[in-house]
Short mmCIF file of C-alpha atoms in Angstrom, two decimals:
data_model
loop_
_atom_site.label_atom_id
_atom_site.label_comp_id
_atom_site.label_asym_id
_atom_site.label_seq_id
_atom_site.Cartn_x
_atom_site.Cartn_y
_atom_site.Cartn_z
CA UNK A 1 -18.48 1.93 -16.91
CA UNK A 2 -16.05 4.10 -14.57
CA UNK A 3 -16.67 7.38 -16.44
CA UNK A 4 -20.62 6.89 -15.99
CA UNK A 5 -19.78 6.34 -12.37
CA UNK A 6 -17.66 9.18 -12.39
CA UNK A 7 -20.56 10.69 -13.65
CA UNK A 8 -23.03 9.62 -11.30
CA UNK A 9 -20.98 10.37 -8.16
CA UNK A 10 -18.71 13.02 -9.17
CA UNK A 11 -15.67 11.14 -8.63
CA UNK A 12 -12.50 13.29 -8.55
CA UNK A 13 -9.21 12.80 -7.70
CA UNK A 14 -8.60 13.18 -4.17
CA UNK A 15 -6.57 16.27 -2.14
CA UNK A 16 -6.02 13.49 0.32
CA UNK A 17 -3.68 10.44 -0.97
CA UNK A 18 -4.91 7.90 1.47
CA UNK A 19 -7.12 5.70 1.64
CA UNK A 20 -10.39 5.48 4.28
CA UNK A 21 -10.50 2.47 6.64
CA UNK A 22 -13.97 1.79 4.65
CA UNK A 23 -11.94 2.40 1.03
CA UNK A 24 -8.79 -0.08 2.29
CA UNK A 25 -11.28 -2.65 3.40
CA UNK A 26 -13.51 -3.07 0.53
CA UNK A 27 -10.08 -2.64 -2.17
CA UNK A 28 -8.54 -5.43 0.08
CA UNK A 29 -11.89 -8.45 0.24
CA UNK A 30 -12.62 -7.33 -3.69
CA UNK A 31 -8.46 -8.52 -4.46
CA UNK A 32 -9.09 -11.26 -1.62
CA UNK A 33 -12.42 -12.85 -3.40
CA UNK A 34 -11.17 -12.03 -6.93
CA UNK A 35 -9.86 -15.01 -8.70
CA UNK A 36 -8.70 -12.68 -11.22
CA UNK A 37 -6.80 -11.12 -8.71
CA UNK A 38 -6.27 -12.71 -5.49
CA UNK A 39 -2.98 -13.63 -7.14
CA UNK A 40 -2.01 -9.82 -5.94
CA UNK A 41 -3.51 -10.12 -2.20
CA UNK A 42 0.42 -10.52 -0.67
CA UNK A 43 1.40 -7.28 -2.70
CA UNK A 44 -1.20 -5.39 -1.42
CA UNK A 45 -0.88 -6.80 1.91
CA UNK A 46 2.91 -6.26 2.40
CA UNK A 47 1.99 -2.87 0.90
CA UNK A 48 -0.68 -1.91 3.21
CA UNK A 49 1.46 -3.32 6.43
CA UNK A 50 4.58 -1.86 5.53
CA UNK A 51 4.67 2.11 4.20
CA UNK A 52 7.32 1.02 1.88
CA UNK A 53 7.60 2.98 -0.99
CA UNK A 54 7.10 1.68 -4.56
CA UNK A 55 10.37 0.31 -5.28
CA UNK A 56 11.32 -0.54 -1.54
CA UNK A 57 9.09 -3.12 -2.06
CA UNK A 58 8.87 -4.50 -5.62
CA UNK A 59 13.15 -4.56 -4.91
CA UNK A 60 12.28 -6.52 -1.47
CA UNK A 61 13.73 -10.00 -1.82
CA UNK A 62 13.75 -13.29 0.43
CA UNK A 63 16.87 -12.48 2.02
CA UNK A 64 15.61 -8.57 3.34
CA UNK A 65 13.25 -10.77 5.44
CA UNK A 66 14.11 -12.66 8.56
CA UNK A 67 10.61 -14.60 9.81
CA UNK A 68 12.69 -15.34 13.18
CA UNK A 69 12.97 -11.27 14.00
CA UNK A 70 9.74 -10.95 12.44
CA UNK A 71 11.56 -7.63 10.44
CA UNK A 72 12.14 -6.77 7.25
CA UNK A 73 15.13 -5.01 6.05
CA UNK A 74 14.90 -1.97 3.73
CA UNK A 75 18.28 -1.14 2.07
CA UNK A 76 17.70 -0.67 -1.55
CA UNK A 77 15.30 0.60 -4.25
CA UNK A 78 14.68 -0.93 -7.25
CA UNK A 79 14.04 1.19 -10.10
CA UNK A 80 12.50 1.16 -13.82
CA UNK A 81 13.71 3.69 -16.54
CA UNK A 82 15.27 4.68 -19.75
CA UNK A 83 19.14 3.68 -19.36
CA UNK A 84 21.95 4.79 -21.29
CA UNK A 85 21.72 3.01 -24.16
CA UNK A 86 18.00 4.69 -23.99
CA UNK A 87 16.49 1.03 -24.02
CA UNK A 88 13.94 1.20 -20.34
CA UNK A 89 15.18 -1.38 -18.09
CA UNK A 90 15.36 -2.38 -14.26
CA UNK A 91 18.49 -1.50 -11.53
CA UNK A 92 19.22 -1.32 -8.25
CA UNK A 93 20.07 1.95 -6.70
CA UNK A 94 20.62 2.48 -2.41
CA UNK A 95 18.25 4.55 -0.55
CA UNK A 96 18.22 8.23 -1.31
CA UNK A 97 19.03 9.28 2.38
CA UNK A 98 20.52 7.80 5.43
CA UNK A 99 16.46 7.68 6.86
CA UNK A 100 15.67 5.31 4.23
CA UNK A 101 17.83 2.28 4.91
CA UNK A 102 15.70 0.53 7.94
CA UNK A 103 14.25 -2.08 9.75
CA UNK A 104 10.68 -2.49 9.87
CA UNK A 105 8.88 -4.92 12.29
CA UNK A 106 6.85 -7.68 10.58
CA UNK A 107 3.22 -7.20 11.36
CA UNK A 108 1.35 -10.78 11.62
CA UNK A 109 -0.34 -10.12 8.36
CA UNK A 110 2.42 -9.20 6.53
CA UNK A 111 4.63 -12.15 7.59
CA UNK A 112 1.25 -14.67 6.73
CA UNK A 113 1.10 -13.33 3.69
CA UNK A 114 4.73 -13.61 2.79
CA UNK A 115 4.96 -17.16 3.88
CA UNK A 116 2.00 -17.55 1.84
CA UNK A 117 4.00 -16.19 -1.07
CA UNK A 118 6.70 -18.17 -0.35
CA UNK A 119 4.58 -21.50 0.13
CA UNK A 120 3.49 -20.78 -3.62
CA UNK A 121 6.59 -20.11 -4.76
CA UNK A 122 8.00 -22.80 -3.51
CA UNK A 123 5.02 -25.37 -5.36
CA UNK A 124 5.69 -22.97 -8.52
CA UNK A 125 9.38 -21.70 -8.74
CA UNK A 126 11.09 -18.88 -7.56
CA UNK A 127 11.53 -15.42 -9.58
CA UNK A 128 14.50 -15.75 -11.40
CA UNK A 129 15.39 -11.90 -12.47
CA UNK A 130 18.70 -10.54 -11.64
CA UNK A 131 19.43 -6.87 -11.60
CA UNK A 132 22.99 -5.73 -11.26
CA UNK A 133 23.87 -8.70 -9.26
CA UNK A 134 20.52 -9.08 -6.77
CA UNK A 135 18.72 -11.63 -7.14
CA UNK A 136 15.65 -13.85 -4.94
CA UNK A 137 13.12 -10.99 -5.44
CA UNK A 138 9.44 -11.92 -4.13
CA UNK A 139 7.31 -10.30 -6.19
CA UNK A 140 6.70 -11.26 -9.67
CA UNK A 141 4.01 -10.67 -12.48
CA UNK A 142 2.38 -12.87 -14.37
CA UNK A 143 4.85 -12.79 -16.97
CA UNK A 144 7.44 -13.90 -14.55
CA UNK A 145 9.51 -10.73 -14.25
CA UNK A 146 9.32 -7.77 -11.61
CA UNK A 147 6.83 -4.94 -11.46
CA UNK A 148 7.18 -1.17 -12.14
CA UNK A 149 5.20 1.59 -10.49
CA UNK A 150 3.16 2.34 -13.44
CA UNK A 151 2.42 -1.35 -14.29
CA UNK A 152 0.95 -1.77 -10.29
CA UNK A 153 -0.88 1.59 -10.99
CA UNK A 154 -2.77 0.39 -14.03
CA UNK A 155 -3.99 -3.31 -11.82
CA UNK A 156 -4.63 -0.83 -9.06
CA UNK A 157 -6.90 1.41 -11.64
CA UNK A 158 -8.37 -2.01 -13.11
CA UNK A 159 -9.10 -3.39 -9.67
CA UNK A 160 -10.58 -0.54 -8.58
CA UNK A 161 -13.28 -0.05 -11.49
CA UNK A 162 -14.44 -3.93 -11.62
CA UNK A 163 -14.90 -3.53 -7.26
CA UNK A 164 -16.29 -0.35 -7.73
CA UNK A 165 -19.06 -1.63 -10.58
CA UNK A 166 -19.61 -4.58 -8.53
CA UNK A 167 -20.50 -2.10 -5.62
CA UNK A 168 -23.01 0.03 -7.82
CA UNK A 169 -24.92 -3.04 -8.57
CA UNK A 170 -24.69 -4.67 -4.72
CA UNK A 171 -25.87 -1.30 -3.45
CA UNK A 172 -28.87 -0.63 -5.99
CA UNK A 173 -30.29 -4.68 -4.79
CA UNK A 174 -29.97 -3.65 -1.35
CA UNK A 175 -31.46 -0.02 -1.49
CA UNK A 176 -28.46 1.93 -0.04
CA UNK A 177 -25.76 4.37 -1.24
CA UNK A 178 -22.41 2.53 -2.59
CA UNK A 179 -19.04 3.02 -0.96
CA UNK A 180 -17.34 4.26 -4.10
CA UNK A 181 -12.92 3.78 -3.75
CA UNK A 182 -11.81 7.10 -4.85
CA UNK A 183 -9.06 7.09 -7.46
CA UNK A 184 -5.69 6.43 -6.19
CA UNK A 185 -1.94 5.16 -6.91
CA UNK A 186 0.72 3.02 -5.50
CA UNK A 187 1.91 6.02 -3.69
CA UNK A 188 -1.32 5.95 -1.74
CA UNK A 189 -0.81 2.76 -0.44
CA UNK A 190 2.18 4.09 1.51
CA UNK A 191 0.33 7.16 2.58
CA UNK A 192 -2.48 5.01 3.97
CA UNK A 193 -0.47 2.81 6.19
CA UNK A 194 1.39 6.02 7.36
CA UNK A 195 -2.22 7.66 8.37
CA UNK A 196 -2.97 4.53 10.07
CA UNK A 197 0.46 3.97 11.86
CA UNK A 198 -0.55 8.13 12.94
CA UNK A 199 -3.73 7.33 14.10
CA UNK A 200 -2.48 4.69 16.74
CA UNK A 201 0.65 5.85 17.65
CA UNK A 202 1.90 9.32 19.28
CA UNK A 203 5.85 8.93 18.91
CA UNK A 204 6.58 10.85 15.87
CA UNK A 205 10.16 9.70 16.25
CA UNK A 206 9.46 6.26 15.77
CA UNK A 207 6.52 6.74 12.97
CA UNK A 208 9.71 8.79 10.70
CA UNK A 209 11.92 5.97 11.46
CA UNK A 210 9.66 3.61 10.23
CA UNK A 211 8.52 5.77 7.38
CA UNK A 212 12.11 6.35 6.21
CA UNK A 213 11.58 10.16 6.41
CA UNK A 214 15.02 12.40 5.95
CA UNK A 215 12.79 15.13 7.29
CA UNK A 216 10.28 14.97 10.57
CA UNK A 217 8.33 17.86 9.51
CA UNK A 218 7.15 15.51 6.73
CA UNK A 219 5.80 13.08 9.60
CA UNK A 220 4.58 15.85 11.67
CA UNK A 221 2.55 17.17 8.59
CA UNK A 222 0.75 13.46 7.82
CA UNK A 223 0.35 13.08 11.77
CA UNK A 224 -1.69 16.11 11.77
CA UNK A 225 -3.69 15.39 8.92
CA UNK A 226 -4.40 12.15 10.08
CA UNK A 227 -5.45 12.94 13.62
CA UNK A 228 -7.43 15.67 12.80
CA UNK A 229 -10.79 13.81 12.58
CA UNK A 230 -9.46 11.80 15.93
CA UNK A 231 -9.26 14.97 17.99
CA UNK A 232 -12.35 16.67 16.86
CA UNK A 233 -14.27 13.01 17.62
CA UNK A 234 -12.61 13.41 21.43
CA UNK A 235 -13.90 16.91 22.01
CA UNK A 236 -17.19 15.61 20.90
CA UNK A 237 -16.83 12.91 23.43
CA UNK A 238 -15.39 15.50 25.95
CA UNK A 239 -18.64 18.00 25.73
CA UNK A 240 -20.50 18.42 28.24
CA UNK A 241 -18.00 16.73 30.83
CA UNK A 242 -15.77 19.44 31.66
CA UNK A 243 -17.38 22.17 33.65
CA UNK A 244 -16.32 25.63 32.32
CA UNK A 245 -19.16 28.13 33.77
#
């Protein structure tokens, strides 16, 4: 089915790794109504609300989160790959630079959806993985362990085609194009909250804190990108207003 819509509207992988405030809204109510899927809604959520990188946040645990502060603490990475003994296997590993150990202020949907979590949790146990001595992790599969990059990339690909086919069909009843999601990763999801965070905020300082970023010039390159479309809308706004001649 996704290779005839590929087909149909020349679907490609994007230059641009975020997602569109139309994309993010219809990925977000397809996992929200999906009873397949709602299961995922607080991973996506805490994804969407945080710009943490992959294995910021399938690493975060209940104890990196303090629902008083409304913050989260980011001070590890949890990571999934071939060990010594060349068996592939989960550890724990700090924060490549000094940038990326951080606080990050709880935004109201991220801490509803982590109580949510928890609320479950608490009805249905708590994970009970330990990797090299951490423990309390919030996010689990369905299999009860933790989730790797590539595993959240193949839901994200499987999500994506089922919302997407349900789309085609919606949009053919009701005589209108469909809003097609473009292909994307995990990676994306942290990219799209940075664009957002970009488009509503003008201290770069903070938005690299935030984003963890050793370097600035990476901020200052997403910043651009992201209010590109915002400045050319205010000059549209702005013609005509300003007498030149």
């Amino acid at each position: 089915m996704l290779k005839d819509l590929k087909k149909t509207y020349s679907l490609k992988k994007p230059k641009r790794h975020s997602l569109t405030i139309q994309e993010q809204e219809a990925f977000i109510n397809f996992v929200a109504n999906s009873q397949q899927y709602n299961r995922l809604l607080p991973l996506f959520t805490v994804f969407l609300g945080t710009g943490c990188r992959v294995g910021e946040l399938t690493g975060l645990r209940w104890e990196d989160c303090n629902f008083e502060d409304n913050t989260i603490s980011v001070n590890h990475n949890l990571i999934y790959s071939k060990k010594a003994d060349g068996k592939y296997g989960f550890y724990i590993t700090t924060p490549k630079t000094d940038a990326g150990t951080r606080i990050i202020p709880m935004l109201k949907d991220v801490k509803n959806a982590l109580l949510f979590e928890r609320k479950r949790q608490m009805t249905e146990g708590f994970n009970q993985t330990v990797v090299d001595g951490c423990k309390g992790f919030i996010f689990e599969n369905i299999n009860g362990s933790l989730y790797s990059g590539s595993a959240i990339n193949k839901l994200i690909n499987k999500i994506t085609e089922a919302c997407n086919s349900e789309e085609v069909i919606r949009a053919e009843a009701e005589h209108r194009e469909p809003l097609i999601i473009r292909h994307f990763s995990v990676h994306s999801l942290r990219h799209t909250f940075c664009t957002r965070f970009c488009e509503n905020e003008t201290n770069l300082k903070v938005i690299q804190e935030i984003m963890g970023h050793a370097n600035i010039s990476i901020t200052m390159d997403i910043y651009a990108e992201a209010t590109k479309e915002k400045k050319a809308e205010s000059f549209a706004n702005l013609e005509g207003k300003i007498k030149i001649i």
